[in-house]
PDB file of C-alpha atoms in Angstrom:
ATOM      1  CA  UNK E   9     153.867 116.738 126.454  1.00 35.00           C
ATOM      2  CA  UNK E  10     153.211 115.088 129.816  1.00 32.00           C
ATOM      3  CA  UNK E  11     152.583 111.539 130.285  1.00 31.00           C
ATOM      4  CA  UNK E  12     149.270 109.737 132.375  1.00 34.00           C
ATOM      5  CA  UNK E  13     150.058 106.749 133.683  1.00 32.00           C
ATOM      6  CA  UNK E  14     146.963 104.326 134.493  1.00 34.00           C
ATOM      7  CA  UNK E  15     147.132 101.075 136.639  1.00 33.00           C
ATOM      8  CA  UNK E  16     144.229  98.892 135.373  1.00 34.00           C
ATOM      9  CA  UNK E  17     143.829  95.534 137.581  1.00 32.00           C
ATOM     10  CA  UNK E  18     141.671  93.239 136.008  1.00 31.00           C
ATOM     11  CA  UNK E  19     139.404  90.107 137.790  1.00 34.00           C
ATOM     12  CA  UNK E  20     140.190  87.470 135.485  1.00 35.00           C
ATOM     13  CA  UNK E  21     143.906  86.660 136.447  1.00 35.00           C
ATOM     14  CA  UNK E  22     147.009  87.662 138.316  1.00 32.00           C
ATOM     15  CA  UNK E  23     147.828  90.159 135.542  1.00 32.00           C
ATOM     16  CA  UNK E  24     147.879  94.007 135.987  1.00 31.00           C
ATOM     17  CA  UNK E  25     149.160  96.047 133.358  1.00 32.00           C
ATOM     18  CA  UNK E  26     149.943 100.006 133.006  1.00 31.00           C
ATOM     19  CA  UNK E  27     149.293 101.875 129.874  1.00 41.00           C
ATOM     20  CA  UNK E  28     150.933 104.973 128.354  1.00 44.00           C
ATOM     21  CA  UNK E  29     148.786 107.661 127.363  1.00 46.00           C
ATOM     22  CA  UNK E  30     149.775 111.084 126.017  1.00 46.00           C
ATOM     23  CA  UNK E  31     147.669 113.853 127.750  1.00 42.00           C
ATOM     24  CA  UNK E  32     146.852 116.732 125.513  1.00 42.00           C
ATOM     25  CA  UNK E  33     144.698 119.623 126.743  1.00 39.00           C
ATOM     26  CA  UNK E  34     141.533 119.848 124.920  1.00 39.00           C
ATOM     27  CA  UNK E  35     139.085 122.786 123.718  1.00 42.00           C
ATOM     28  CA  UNK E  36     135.376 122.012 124.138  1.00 47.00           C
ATOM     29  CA  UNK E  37     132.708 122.378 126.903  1.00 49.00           C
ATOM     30  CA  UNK E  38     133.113 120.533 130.126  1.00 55.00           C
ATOM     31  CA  UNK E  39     129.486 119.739 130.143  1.00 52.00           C
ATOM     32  CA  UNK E  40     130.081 118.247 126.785  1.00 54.00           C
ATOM     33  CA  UNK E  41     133.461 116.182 127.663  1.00 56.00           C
ATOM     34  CA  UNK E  42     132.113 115.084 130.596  1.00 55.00           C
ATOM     35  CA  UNK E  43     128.969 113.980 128.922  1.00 51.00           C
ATOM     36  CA  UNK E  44     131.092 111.402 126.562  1.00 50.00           C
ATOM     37  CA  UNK E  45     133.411 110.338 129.132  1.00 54.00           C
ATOM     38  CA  UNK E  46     130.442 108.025 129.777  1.00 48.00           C
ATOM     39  CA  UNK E  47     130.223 106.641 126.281  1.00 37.00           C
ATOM     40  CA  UNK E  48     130.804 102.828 126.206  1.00 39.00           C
ATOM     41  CA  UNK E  49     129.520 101.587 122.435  1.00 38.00           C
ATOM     42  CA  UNK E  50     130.350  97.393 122.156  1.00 33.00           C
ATOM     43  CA  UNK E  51     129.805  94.625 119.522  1.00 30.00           C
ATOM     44  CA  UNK E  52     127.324  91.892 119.683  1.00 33.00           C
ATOM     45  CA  UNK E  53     125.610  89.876 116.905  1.00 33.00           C
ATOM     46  CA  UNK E  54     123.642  91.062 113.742  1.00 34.00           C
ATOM     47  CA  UNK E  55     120.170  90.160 112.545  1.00 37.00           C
ATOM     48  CA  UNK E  56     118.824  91.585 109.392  1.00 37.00           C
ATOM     49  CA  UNK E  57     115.764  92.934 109.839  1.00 41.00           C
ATOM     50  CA  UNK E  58     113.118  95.285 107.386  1.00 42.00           C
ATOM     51  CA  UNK E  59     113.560  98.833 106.666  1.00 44.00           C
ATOM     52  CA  UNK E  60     110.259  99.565 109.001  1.00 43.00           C
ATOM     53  CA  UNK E  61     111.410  97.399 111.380  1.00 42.00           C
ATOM     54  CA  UNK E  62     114.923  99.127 111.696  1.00 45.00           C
ATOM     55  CA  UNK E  63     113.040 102.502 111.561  1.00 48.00           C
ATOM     56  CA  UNK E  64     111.608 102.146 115.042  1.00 47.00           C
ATOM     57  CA  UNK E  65     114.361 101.150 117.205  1.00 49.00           C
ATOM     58  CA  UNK E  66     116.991 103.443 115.086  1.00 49.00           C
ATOM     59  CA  UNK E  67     115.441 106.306 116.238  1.00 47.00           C
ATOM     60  CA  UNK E  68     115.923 105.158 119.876  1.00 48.00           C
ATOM     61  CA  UNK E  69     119.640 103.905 119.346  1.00 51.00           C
ATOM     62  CA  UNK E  70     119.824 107.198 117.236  1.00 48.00           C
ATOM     63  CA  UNK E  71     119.596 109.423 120.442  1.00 43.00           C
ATOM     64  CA  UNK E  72     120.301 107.768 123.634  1.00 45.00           C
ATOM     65  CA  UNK E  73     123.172 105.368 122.201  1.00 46.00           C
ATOM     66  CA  UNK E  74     125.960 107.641 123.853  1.00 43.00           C
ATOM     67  CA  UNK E  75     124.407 107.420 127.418  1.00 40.00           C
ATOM     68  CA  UNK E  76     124.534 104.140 128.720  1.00 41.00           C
ATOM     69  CA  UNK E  77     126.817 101.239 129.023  1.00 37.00           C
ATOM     70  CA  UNK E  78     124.780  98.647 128.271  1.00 39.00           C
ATOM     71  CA  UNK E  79     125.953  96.205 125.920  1.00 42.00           C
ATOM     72  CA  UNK E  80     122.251  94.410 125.971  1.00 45.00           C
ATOM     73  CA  UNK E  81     120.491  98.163 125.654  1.00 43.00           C
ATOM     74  CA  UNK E  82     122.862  98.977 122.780  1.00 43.00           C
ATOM     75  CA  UNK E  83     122.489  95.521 120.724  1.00 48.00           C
ATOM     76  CA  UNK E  84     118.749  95.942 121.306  1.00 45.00           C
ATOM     77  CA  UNK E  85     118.200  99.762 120.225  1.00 44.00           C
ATOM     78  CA  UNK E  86     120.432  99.279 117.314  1.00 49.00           C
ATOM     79  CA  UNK E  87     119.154  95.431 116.475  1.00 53.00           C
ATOM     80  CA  UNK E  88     123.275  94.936 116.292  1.00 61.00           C
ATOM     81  CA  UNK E  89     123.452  97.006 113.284  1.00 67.00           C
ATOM     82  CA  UNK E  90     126.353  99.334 114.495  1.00 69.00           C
ATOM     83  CA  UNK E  91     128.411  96.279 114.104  1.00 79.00           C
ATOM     84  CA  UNK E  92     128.148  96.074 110.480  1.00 86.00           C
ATOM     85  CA  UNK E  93     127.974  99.957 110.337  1.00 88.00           C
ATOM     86  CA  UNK E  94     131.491 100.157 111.609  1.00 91.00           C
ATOM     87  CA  UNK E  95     133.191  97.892 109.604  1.00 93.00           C
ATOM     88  CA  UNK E  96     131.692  99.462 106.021  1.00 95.00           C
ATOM     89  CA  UNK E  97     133.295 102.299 107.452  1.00 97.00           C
ATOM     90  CA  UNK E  98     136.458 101.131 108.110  1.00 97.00           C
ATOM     91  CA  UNK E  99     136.492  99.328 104.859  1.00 97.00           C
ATOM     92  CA  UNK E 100     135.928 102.471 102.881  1.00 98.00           C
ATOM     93  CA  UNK E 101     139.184 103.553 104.150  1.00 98.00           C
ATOM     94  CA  UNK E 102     141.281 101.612 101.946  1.00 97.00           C
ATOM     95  CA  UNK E 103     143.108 100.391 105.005  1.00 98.00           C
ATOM     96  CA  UNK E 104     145.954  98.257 104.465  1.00 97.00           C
ATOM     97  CA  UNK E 105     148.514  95.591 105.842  1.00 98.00           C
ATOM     98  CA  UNK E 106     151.387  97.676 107.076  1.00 98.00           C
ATOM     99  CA  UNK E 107     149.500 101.297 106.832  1.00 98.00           C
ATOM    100  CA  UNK E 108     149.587 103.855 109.818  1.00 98.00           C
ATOM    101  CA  UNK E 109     146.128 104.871 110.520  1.00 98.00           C
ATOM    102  CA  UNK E 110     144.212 107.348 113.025  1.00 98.00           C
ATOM    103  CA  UNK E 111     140.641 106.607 114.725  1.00 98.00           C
ATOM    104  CA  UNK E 112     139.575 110.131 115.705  1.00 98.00           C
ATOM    105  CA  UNK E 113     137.103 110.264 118.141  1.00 95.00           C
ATOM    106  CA  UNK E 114     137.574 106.345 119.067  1.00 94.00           C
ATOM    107  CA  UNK E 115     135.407 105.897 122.317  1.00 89.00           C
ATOM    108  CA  UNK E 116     136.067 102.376 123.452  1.00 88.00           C
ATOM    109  CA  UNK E 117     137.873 101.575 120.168  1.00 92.00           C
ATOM    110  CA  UNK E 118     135.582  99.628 118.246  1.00 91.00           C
ATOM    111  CA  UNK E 119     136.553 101.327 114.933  1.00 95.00           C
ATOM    112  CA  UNK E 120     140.400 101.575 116.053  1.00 97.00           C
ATOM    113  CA  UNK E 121     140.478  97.629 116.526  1.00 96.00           C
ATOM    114  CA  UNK E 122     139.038  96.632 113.582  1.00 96.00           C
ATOM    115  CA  UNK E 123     141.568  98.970 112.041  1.00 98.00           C
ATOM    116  CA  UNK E 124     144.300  97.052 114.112  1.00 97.00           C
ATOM    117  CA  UNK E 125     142.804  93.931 111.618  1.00 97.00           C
ATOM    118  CA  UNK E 126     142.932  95.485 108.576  1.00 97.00           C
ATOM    119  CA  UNK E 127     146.981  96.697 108.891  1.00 98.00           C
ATOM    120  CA  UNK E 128     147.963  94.142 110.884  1.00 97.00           C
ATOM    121  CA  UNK E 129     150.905  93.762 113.217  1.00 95.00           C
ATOM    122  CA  UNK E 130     153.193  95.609 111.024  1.00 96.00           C
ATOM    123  CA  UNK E 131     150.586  98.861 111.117  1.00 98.00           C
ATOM    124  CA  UNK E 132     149.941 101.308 113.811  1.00 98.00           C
ATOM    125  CA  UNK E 133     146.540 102.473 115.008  1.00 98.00           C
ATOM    126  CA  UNK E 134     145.960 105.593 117.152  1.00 98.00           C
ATOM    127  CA  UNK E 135     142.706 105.955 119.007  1.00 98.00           C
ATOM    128  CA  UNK E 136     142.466 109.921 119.876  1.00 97.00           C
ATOM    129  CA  UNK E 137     139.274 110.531 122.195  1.00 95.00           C
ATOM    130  CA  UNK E 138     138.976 113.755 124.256  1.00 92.00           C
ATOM    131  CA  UNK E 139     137.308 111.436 126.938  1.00 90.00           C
ATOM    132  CA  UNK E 140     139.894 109.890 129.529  1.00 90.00           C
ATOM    133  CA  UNK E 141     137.305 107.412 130.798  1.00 89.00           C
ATOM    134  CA  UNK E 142     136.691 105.812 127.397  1.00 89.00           C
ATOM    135  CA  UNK E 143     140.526 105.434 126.765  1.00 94.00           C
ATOM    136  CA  UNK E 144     140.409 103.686 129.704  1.00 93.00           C
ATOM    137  CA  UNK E 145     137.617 101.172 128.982  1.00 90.00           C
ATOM    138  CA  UNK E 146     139.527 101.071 125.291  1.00 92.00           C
ATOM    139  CA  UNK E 147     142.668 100.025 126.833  1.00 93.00           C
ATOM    140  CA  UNK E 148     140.743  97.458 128.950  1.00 93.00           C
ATOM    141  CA  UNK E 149     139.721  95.929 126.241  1.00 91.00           C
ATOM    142  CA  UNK E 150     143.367  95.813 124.227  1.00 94.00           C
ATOM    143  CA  UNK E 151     144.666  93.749 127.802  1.00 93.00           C
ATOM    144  CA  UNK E 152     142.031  91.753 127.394  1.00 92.00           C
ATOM    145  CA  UNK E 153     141.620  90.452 124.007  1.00 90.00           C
ATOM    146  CA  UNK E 154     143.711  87.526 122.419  1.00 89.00           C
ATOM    147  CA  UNK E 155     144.683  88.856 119.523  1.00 91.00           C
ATOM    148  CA  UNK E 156     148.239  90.013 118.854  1.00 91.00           C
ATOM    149  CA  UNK E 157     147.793  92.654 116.509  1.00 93.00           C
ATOM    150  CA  UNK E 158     145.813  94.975 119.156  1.00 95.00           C
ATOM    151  CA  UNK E 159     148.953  95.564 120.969  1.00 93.00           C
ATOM    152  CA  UNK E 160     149.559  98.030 117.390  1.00 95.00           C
ATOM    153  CA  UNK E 161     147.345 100.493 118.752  1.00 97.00           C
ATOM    154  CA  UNK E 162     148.095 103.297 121.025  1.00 97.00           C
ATOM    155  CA  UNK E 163     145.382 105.451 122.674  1.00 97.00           C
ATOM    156  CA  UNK E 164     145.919 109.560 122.690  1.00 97.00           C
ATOM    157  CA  UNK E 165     143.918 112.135 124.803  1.00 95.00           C
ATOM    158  CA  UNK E 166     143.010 114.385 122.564  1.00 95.00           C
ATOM    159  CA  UNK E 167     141.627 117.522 120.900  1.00 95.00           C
ATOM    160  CA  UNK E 168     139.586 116.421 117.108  1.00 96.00           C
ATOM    161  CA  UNK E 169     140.338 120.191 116.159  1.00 97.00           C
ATOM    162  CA  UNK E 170     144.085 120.338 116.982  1.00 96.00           C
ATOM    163  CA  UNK E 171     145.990 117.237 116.560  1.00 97.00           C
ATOM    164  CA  UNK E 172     149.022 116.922 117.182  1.00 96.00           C
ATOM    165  CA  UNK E 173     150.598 115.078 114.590  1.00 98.00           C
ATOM    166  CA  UNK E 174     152.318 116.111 111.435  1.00 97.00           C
ATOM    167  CA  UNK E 175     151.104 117.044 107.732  1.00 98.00           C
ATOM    168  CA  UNK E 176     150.775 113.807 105.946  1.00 98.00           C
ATOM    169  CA  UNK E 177     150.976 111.851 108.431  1.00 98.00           C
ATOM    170  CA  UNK E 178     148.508 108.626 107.809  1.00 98.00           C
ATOM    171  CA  UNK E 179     147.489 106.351 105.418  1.00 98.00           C
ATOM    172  CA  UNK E 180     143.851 105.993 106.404  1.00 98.00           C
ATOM    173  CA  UNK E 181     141.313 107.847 109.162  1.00 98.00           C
ATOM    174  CA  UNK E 182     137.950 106.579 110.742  1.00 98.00           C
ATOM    175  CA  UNK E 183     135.456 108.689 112.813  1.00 97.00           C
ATOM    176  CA  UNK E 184     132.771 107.195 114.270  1.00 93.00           C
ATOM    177  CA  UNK E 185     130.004 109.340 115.783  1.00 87.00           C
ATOM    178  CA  UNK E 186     132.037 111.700 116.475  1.00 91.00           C
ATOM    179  CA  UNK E 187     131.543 114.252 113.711  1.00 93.00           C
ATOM    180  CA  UNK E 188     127.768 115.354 115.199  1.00 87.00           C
ATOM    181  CA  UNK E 189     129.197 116.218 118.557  1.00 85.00           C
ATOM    182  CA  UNK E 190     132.507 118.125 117.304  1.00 91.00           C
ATOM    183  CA  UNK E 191     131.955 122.156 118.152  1.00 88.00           C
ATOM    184  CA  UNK E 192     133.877 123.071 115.142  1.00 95.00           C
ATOM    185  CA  UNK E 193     133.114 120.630 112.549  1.00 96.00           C
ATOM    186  CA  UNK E 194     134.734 122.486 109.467  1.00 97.00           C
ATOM    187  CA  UNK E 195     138.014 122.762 111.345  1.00 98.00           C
ATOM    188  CA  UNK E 196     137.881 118.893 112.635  1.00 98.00           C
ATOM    189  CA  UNK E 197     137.784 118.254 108.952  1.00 98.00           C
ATOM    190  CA  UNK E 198     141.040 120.179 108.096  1.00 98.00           C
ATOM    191  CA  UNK E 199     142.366 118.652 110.379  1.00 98.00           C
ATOM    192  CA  UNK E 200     141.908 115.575 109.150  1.00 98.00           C
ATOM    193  CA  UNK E 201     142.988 116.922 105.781  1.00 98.00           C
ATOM    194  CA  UNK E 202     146.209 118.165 106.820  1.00 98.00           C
ATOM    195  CA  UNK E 203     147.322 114.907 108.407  1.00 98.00           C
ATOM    196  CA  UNK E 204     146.381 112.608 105.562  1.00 98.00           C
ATOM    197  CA  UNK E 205     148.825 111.855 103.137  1.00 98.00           C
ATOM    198  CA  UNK E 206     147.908 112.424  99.386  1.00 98.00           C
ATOM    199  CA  UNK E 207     145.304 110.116  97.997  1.00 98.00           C
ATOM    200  CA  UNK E 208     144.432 108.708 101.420  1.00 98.00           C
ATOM    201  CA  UNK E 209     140.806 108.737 102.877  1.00 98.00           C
ATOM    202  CA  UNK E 210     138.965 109.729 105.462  1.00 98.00           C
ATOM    203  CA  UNK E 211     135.675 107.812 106.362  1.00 98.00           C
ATOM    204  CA  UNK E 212     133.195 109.286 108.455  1.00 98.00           C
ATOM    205  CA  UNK E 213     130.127 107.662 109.818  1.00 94.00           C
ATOM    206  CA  UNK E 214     127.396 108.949 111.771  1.00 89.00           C
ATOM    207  CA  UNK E 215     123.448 109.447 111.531  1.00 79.00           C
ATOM    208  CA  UNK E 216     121.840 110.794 108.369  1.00 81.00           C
ATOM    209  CA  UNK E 217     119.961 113.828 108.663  1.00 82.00           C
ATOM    210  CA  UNK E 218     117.223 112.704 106.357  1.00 75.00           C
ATOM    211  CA  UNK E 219     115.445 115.267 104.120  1.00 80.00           C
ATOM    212  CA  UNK E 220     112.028 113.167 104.045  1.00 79.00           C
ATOM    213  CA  UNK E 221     109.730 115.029 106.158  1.00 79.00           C
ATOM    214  CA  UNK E 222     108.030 111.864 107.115  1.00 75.00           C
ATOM    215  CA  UNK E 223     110.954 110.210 108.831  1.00 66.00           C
ATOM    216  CA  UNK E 224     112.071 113.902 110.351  1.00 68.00           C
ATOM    217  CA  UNK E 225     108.538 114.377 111.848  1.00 75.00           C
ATOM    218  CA  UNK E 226     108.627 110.884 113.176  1.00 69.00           C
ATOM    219  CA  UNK E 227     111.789 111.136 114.919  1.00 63.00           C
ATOM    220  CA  UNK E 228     110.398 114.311 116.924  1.00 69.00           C
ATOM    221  CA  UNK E 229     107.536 112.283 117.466  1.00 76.00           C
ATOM    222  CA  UNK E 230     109.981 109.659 119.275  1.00 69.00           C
ATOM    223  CA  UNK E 231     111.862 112.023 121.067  1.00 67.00           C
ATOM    224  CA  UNK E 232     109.321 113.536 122.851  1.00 74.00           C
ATOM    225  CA  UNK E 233     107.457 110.734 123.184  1.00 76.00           C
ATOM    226  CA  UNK E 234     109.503 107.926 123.909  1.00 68.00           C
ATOM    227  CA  UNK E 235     112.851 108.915 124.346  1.00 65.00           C
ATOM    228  CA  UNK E 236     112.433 112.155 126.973  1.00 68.00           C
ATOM    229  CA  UNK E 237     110.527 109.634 129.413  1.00 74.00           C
ATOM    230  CA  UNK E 238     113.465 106.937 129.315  1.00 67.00           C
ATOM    231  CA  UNK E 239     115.656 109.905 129.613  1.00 65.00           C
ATOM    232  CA  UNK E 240     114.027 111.078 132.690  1.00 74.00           C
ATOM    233  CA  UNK E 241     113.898 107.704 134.198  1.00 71.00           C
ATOM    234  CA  UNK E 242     117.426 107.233 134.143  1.00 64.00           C
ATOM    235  CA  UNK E 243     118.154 110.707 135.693  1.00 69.00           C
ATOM    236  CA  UNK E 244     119.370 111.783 132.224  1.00 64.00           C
ATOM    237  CA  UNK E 245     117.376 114.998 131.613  1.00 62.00           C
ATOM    238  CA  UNK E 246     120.489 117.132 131.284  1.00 66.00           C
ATOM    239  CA  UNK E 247     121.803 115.343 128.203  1.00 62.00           C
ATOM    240  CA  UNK E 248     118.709 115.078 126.788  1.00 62.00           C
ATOM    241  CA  UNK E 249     118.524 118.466 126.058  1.00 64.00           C
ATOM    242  CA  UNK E 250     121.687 118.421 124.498  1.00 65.00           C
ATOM    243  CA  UNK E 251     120.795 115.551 122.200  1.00 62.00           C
ATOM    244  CA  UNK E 252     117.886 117.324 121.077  1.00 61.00           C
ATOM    245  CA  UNK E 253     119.880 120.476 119.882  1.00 68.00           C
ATOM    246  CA  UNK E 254     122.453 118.096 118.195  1.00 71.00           C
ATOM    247  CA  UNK E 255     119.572 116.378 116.138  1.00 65.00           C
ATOM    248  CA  UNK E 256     118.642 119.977 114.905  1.00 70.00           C
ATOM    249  CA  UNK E 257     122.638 120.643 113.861  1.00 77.00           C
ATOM    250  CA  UNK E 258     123.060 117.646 112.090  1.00 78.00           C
ATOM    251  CA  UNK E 259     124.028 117.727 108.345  1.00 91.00           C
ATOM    252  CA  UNK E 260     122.155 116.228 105.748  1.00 91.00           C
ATOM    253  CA  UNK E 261     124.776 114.260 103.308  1.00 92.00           C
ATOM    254  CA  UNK E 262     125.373 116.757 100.828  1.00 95.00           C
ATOM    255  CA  UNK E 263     126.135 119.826 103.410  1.00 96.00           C
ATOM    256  CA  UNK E 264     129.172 117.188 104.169  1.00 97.00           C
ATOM    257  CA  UNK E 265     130.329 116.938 101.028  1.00 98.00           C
ATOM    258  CA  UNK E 266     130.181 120.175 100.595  1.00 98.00           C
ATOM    259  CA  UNK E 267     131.874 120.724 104.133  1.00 98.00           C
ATOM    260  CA  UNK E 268     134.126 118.328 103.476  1.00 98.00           C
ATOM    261  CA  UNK E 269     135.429 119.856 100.193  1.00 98.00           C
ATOM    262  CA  UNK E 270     135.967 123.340 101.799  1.00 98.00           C
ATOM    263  CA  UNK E 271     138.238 121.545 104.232  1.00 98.00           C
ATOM    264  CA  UNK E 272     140.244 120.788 101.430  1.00 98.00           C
ATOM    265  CA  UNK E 273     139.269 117.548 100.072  1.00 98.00           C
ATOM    266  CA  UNK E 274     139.556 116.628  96.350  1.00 98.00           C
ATOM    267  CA  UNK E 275     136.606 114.573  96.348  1.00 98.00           C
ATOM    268  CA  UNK E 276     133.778 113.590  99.094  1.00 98.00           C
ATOM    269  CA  UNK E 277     130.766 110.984  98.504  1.00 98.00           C
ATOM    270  CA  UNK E 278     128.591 110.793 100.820  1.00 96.00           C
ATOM    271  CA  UNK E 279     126.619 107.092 101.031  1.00 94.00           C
ATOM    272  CA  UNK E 280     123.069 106.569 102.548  1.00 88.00           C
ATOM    273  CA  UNK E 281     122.764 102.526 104.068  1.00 85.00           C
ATOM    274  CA  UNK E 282     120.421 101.141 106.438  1.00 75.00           C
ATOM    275  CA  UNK E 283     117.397 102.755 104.177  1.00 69.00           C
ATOM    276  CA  UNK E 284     118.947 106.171 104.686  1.00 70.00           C
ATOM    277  CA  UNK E 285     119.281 106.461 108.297  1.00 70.00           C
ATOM    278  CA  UNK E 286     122.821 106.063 108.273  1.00 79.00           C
ATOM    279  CA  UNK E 287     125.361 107.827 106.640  1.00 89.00           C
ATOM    280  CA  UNK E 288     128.902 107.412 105.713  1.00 96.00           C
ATOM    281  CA  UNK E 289     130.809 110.040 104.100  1.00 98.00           C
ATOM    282  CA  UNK E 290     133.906 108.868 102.248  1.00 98.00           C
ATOM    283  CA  UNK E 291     136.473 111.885 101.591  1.00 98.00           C
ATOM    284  CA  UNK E 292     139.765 111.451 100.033  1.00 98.00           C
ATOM    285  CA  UNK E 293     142.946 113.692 100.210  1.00 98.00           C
TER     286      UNK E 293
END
């Protein structure tokens, strides 16, 4: 397996620093890879807000979250939501001090650090992305941060559909977003299967496909209405079209369940929060 070394320089001090990363060829579109090598999703501050409220600018964060780099465009679309999002995923895991756990589809590693806090120094954390750029802007932030326990995680090029890692492998797995934009979703959940140990859970969070016809026919509404002009503006027309057709393939949160047990799964729940417009399905080995 051949090895990518990257030289990151960074503006704050003297220090430069090379990571590792283990290249692994990887089976999906180009149009689609390339599309999330521009994925960039941050942290930022959370304010509760009402169930109406939320509905509005969800719908927004909803489809253009994965195009821009914006931390202020990302806190604003999702009212800092995806904050507390992530970490009820991550604590659904189960994650412990001292556990070896995988972050599959890990972007700039939002999910994969706040694994590195729930095991510690004495755990390991893998981020596997199929997107060199975000490993990049992952690693970026690893150098960067204070805290010891980051230096646990190591980031892996890499194919949600093949893994290459070993039955039974880890204690714990997070995906974040990723499930909606994985080709073959039933055999990204195998996988997952096959290289959790017994007992050990995966948690999965993405967008709810609601099955109110209110909300659904609102969200088209938005789409064409408010989210194809910003789209447009920002010279984003090409992945706008592919946003809309993976709206149409998302699964509503009994189809993953039900997905999720015919990937071998004992037992699957799947939880509604944020007033059903989120989802998180909890699956356990």
């Amino acid at each position: 397996m051949a090895s990518l070394q990257v030289g990151l320089s960074f503006p704050c001090g003297p220090r430069t620093s090379i990571y590792r990363f283990r290249n692994r060829p990887v089976r999906c579109t180009n149009e689609r890879r390339a599309l999330f090598s521009r994925i960039a999703p941050v942290y930022d501050d959370v304010h509760p807000v009402s169930p109406l409220f939320l509905l509005f600018y969800f719908i927004l964060f909803h489809v253009i979250y994965d195009f821009f780099l914006s931390e202020q465009l990302n806190d604003l679309l999702s009212l800092g939501q995806h904050r507390i999002w992530k970490r009820m995923a991550v604590s659904w895991t189960g994650a412990k001090i001292g556990d070896n756990v995988l972050d599959l589809c890990c972007g700039s590693g939002d999910l994969a650090f706040l694994l590195s806090e729930k095991v510690g120094s004495s755990g390991k954390v893998t981020g596997v992305d199929f997107s060199k750029e975000q490993l990049l802007i992952a690693s970026s932030r690893q150098q960067l941060s204070p805290k010891e326990c980051y230096q646990n995680i190591e980031w892996l090029e890499g194919d949600a559909t093949d893994l290459p890692f070993s039955d039974c492998n880890f204690d714990a797995i997070t995906m974040g977003y990723g499930l909606r934009n994985v080709i073959d979703k039933l055999k990204a959940m195998q996988e997952m299967c096959r290289i959790l140990k017994p007992g050990a859970k995966a948690s999965v969070l993405d967008f709810n496909k609601s099955t109110q016809p209110f909300v659904a026919s609102f969200q088209e509404w938005m789409i064409d209405n408010v989210v194809l002009p910003v789209a447009s503006a920002y010279g984003l027309a090409k992945e706008y079209e592919y946003l809309k057709s993976s709206i149409r393939e998302f699964l509503t949160g009994k189809e993953l369940e039900e997905l999720a047990l015919e990937a071998g799964f004992s037992t699957a729940k799947h939880y509604e929060i944020s007033g059903g417009l989120m989802g998180n399905l909890v699956a356990t080995r």
